[in-house]
XYZ file of C-alpha atoms in Angstrom:
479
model
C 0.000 0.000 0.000
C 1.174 2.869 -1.079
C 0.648 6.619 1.415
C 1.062 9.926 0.085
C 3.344 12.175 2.442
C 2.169 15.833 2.915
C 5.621 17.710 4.032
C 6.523 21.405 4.356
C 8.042 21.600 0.429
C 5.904 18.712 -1.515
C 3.645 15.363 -1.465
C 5.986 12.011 -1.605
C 5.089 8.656 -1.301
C 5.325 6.224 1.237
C 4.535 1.967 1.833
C 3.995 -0.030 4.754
C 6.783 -2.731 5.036
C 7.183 -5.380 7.119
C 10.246 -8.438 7.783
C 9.664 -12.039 7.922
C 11.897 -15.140 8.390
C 12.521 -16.738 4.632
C 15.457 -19.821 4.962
C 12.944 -21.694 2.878
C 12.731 -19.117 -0.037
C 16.350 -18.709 -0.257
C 16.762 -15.803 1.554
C 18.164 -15.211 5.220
C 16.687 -16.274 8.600
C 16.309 -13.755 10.948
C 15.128 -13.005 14.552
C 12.224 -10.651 14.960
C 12.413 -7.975 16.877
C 11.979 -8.709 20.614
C 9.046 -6.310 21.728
C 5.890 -8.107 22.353
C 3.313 -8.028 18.929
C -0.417 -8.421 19.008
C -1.964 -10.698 15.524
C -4.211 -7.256 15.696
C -1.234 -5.948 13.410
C -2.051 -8.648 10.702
C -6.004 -8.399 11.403
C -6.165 -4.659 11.080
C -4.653 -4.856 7.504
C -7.246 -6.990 6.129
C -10.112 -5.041 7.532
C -11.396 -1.918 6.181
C -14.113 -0.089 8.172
C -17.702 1.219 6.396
C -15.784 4.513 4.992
C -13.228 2.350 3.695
C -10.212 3.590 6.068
C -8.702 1.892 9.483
C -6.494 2.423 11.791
C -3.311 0.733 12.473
C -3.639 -0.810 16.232
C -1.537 1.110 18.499
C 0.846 -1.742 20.072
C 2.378 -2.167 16.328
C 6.010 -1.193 15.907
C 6.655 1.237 13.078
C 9.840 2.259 11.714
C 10.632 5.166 9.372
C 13.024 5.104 6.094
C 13.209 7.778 3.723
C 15.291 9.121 1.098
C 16.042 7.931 -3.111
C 12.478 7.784 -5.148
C 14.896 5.542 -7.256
C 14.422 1.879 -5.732
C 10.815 3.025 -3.617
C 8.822 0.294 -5.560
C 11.222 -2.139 -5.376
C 11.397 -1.728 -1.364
C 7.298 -1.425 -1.432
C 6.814 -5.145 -3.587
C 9.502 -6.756 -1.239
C 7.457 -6.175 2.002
C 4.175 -6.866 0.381
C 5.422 -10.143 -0.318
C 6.972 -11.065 3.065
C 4.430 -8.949 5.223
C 1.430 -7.732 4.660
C 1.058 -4.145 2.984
C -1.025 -1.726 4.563
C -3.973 -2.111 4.023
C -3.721 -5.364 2.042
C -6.570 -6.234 0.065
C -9.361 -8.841 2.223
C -8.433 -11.897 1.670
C -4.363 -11.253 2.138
C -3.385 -12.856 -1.511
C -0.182 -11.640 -3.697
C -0.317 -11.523 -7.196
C 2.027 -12.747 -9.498
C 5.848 -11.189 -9.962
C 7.244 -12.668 -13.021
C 6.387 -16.396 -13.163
C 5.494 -16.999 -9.700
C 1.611 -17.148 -9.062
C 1.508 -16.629 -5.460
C 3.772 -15.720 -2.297
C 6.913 -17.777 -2.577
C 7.028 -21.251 -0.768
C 8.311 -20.452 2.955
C 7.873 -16.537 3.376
C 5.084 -16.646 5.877
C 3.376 -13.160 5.343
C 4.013 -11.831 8.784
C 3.371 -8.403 10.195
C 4.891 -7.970 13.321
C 6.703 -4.513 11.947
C 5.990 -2.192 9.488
C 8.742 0.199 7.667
C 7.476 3.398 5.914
C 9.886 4.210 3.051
C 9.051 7.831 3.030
C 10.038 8.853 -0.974
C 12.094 12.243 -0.386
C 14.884 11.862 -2.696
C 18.052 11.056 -2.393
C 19.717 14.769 -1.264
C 17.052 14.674 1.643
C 17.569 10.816 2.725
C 21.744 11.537 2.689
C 21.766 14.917 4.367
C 18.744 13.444 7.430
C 21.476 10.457 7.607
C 24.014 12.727 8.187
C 21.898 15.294 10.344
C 21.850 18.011 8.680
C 18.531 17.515 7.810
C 14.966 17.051 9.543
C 12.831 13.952 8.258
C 9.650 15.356 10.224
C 7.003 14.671 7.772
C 3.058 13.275 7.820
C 2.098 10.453 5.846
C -1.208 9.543 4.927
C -2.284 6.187 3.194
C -3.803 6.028 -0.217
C -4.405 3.536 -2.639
C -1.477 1.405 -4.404
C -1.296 2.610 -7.976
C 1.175 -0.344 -9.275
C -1.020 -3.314 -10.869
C -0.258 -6.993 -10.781
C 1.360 -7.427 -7.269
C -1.170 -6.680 -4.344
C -4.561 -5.597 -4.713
C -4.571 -2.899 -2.128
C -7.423 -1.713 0.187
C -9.483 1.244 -0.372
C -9.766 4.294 1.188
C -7.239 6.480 3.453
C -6.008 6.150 7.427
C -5.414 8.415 10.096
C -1.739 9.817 9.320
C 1.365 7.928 10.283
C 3.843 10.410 11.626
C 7.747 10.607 11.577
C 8.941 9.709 15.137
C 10.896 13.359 15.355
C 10.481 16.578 14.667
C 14.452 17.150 14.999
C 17.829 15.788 13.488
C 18.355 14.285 16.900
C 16.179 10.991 16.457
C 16.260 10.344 12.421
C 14.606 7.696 10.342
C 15.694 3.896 10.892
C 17.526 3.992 7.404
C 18.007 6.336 4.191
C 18.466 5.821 0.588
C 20.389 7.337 -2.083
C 21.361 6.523 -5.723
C 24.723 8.838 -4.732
C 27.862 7.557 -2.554
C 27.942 9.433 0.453
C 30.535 12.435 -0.311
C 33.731 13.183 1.727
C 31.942 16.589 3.405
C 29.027 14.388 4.067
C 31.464 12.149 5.842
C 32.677 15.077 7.737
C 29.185 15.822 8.889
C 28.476 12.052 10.170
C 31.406 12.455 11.864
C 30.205 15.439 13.559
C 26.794 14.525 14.419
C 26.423 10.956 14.513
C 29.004 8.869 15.409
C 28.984 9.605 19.084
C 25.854 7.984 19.033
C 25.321 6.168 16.559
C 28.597 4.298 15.024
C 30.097 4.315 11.927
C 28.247 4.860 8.809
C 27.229 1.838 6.539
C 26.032 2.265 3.163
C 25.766 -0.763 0.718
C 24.462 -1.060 -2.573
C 20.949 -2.829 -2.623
C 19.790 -3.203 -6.429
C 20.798 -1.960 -10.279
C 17.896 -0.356 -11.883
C 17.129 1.937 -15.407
C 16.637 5.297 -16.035
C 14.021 5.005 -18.462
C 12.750 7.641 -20.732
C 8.756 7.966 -19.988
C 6.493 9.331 -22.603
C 2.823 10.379 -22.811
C 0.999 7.534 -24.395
C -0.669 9.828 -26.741
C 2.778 10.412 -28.316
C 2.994 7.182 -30.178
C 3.137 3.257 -29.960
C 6.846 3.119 -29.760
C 9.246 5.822 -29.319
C 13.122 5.204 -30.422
C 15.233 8.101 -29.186
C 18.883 7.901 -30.547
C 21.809 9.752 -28.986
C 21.285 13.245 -30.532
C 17.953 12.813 -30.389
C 18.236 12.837 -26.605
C 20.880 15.327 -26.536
C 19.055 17.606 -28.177
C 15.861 17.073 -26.085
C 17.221 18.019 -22.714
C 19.180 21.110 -24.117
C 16.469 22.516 -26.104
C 17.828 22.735 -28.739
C 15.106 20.067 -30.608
C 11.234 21.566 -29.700
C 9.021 19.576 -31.775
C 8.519 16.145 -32.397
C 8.859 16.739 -36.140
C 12.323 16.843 -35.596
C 12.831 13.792 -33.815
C 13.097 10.711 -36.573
C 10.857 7.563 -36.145
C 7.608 9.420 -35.387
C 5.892 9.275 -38.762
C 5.466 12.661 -39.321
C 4.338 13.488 -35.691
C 4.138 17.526 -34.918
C 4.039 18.948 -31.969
C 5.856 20.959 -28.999
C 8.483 18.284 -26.853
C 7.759 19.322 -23.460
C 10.232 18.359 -21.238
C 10.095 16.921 -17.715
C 12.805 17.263 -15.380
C 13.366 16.988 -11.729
C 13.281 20.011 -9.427
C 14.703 18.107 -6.455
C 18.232 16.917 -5.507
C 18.034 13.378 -7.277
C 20.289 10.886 -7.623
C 17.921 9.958 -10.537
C 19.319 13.117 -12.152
C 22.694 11.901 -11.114
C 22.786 9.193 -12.765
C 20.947 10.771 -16.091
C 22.542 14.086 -16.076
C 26.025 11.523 -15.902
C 24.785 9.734 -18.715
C 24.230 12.753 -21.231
C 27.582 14.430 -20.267
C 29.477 11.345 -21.101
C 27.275 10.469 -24.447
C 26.958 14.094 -25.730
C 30.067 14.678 -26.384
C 32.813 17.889 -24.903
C 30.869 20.393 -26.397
C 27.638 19.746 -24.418
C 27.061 21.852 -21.726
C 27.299 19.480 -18.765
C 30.425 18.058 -18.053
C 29.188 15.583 -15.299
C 26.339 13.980 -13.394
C 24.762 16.746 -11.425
C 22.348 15.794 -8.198
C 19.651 18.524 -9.457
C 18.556 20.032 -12.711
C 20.559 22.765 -14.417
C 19.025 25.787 -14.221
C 20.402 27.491 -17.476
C 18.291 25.895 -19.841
C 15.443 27.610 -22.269
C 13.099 28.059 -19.358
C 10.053 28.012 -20.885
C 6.735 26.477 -20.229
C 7.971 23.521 -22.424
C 11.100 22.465 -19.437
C 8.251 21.627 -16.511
C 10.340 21.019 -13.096
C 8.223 18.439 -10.097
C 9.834 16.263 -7.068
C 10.358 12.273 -7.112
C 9.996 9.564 -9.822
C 6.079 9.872 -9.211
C 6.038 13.769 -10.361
C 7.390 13.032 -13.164
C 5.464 9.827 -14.561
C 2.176 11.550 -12.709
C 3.087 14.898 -15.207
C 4.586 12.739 -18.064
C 1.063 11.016 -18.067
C -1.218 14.019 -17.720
C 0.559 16.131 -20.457
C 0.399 16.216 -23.541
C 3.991 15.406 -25.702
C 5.401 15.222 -22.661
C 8.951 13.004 -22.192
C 10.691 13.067 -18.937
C 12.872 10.542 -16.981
C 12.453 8.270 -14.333
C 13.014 4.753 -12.756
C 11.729 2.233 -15.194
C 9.854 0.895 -12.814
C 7.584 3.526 -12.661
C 6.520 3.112 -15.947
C 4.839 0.525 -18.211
C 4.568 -2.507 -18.179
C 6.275 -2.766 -14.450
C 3.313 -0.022 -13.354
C 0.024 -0.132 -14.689
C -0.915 3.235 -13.529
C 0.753 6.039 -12.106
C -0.010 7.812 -8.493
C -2.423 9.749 -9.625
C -4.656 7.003 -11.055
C -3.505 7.476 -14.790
C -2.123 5.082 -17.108
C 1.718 4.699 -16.704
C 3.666 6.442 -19.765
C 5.576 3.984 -21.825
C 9.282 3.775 -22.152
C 11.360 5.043 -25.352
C 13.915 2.692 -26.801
C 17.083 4.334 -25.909
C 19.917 4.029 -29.099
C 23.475 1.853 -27.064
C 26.286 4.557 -28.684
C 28.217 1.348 -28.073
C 29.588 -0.152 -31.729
C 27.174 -2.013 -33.374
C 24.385 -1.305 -30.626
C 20.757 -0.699 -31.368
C 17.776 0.805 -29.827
C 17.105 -1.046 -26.221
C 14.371 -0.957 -24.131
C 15.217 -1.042 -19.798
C 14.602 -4.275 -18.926
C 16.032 -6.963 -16.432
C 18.122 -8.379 -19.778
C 19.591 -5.316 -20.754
C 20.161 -4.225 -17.135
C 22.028 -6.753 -16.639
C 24.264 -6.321 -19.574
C 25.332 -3.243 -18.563
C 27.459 -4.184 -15.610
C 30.750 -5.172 -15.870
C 32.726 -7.559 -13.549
C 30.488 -6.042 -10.417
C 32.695 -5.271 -7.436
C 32.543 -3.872 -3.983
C 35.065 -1.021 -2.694
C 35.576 1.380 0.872
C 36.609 4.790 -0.761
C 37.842 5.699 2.793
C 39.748 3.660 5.399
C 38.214 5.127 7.838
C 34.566 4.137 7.070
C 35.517 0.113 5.776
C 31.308 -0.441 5.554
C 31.117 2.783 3.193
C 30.969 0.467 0.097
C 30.525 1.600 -3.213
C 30.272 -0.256 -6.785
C 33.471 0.305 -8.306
C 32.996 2.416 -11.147
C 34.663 0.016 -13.681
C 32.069 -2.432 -12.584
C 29.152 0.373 -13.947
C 30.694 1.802 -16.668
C 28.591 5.411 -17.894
C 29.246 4.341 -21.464
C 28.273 0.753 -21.558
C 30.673 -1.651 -24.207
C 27.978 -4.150 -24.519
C 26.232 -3.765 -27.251
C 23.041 -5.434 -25.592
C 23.230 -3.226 -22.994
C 20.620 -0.785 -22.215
C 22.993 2.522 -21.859
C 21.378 4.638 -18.740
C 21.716 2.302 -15.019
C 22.877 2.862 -12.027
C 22.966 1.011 -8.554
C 21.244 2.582 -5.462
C 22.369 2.581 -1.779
C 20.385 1.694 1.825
C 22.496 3.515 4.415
C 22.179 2.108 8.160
C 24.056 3.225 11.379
C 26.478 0.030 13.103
C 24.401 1.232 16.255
C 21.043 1.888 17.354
C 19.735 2.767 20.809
C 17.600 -0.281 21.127
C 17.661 -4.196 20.212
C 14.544 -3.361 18.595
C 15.974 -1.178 16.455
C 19.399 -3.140 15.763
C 17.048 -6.184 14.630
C 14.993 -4.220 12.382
C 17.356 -3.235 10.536
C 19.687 -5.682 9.952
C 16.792 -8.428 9.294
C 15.505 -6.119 6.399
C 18.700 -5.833 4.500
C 20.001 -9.218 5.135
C 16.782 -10.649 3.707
C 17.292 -7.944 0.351
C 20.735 -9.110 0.484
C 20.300 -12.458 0.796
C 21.955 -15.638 -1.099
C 20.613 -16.358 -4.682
C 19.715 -20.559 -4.128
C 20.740 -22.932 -6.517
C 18.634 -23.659 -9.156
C 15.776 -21.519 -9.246
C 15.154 -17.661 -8.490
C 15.121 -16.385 -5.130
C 12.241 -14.339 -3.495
C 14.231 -11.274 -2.975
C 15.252 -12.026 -7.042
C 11.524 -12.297 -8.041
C 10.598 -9.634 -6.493
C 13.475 -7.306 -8.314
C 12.589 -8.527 -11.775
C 9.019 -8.342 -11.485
C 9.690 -4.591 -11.145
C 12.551 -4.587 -13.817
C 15.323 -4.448 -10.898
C 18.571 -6.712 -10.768
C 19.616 -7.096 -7.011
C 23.320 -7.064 -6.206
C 24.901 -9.239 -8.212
C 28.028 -10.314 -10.469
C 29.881 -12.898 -12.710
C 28.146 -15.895 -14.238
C 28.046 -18.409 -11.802
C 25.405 -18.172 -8.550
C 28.700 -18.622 -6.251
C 30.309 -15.506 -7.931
C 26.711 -13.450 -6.868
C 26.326 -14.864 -3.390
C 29.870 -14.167 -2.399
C 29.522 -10.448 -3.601
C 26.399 -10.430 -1.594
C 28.049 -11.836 1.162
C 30.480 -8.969 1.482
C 27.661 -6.322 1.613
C 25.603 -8.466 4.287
C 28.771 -8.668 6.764
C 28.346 -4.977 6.907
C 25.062 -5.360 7.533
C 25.311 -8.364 9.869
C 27.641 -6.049 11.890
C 24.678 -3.932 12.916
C 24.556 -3.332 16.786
C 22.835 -1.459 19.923
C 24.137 -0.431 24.100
């Protein structure tokens, strides 16, 4: 289930998540947290009251992520499929993710905590992380708007509140599609390591940047290099100049992100490298350029959902966002509209074609994956080694615009509660690929177009890269 977060600066979304012991689906084992649940926290889900709301029983634990738009469905499908979303639908079922009809064999759908991934973006989740930042927020429930996974309950609930109002108690973990920086580092140090440890951060999944377009536009929309160049420069403003659209005329407006995004980062990255020296970025950037034609055609809106929500409403509208945000991972976008399709983005590899974002191409973007700790001082700062990503993919197959995104956890928390929370989430979303068929956390990932950490050929090759992330993870502590 899927809530819509009313802050001070802009509505972002937010999901009820919850951890469960999976051995027998191939992921982790893990201990609960210790404070006493009531089965009222699995009943309450199921039940919707005559004007269609409820309320979550007050002796349920809730914890509080928030941060990167990026991997927010991804995070939302995992819990629905080893808790139970809130609200879940009546009769507590799953749909099917990729081949797999119903909830995995072994991942009981247990609800003895829920997580609310809070969608801020990634400049918000790093700099609350770091405490520079406030996460106070209110978040309200509404109705899931991805098809094919959960059907959700109707209605809205009484709002689910941050657990601060300060820097002083933040969130139980952040996101970002951007490494932590050095300064950033300095700030941790400064305001959170007394308390809290050292800083963790550990890639989770690889996802796409796809390029979203009103369905109106066409059936299929091919977008070569210059085509794309020219697009977010301005310097090509009607369709009629874009090949492949049989004859198509019309204004390109442009939709770009007005918040600090590692979406943008890794985009923004993508069209410096591919554009060539003369273009005028010369490197990812977290937000938006400012210097561009602004006219009414360059429309600026926060998170993956503003975009798809504006993309669908607007007439020749193309913007960019996380493919899974789009068709055919999302039937419909936040705002109850049919979810733009993705363009066919031209590989400037030699020899490539026009590729569409999915798990496939994803996949054939990455190189030899590995794992590295930019600075000795923070060994559980880990990072995908950019060799392993390359900006400019050399495969061919490859679909040219992914990136990897980050969960970022403190080594300590004030309670075992806390500690348990968080380390059973990400070992379970870390957790060992099994021999001979996909695991849950897998299914999950693909059904949304996601690849979760991974490398080589072999499963062994995967599991062992995994295994270096989770040992961070594992490390996780409290007083």
């Amino acid at each position: 289930m899927t809530r819509k977060i009313k802050s001070r600066h802009r509505s972002v979304w937010a999901f009820s998540l919850s951890v469960a012991a999976l051995s027998a689906s191939g992921l982790l084992a893990v201990s609960q947290p210790s404070q006493a649940q009531s089965l009222s926290c699995v009943s309450a889900d199921s039940r919707a009251n005559a004007s269609g709301g409820f309320t979550i029983p007050g002796n349920c634990t809730q914890y509080f992520g928030n941060g990167a738009t990026f991997p927010g469905l991804f995070y939302r499908r995992f819990a629905d499929y080893f808790g139970i979303a809130i609200p879940a639908n009546t009769g507590g079922q799953t749909g099917a993710v990729g081949t797999q009809p119903t909830t995995p064999t072994g991942s009981p759908r247990a609800n003895t905590v829920q997580y609310n991934y809070c969608l801020t973006g990634s400049g918000n989740g790093r700099a609350v992380f770091v405490g520079t930042a406030s996460a106070s927020a209110t978040c309200s429930y509404t109705a899931s708007f991805s098809g094919g996974i959960v059907t959700p309950g109707n209605g809205t609930a009484a709002p689910a509140v941050f657990p601060t109002t300060s820097t002083a108690n933040p969130p139980l973990f952040a996101g970002s599609d951007v490494p932590l920086s050095s300064s950033e580092l300095s700030s941790y140090a400064a305001n959170r390591q007394g308390s809290r440890g050292l800083p963790i951060q550990v890639p989770t999944v690889f996802g796409a940047v796809a390029l979203a377009y009103n369905n109106n536009l066409t059936s299929t929309l091919s977008l070569s290099t210059s085509d794309l160049c020219g697009i977010f420069d301005g310097s090509l403003t009607d369709w009629s100049q874009i090949q492949g659209t049989g004859g198509l005329s019309g204004p390109i407006n442009v939709i770009i992100r007005s918040d600090s995004s590692g979406t943008t980062n890794i985009f923004t990255s993508y069209l410096a490298a591919a554009c060539g020296s003369g273009y005028y970025l010369s490197g990812g950037v977290n937000t938006f350029p400012t210097g561009l034609p602004q006219t009414a055609r360059f429309v600026r809106v926060a998170g993956n959902d503003g975009i798809v929500n504006t993309v669908a409403s607007t007439s020749f509208a193309v913007g960019y966002a996380e493919a899974s945000f789009t068709a055919p991972f999302s039937t419909n976008t936040p705002s109850g509209q049919p979810a733009p399709r993705s363009a066919l983005v031209q590989n400037p590899a030699s020899g490539g074609g026009f590729v569409a974002p999915v798990v496939s191409t994803i996949r054939s973007s990455l190189g030899s994956v590995a794992l590295q700790a930019t600075n000795s001082s923070y060994p559980c700062v880990l990072q995908v080694n950019p060799s392993s990503l390359p900006v400019l993919p050399t495969n061919p197959a490859a679909y040219p615009i992914v990136g990897a995104t980050y969960a970022l956890l403190y080594s300590r928390y004030p309670s075992a509660d806390q500690a348990d929370a968080a380390r059973g989430l990400f070992l379970n979303i870390l957790g060992n690929a099994p021999f001979g068929r996909l695991g849950a956390n897998d299914q999950v990932a693909q059904g949304l177009g996601f690849v979760v950490l991974t490398t080589g050929s072999t499963i062994q090759q995967r599991n062992d890269l995994r295994a270096q992330a989770r040992a961070c993870v594992s490390a996780i502590t409290s007083p």
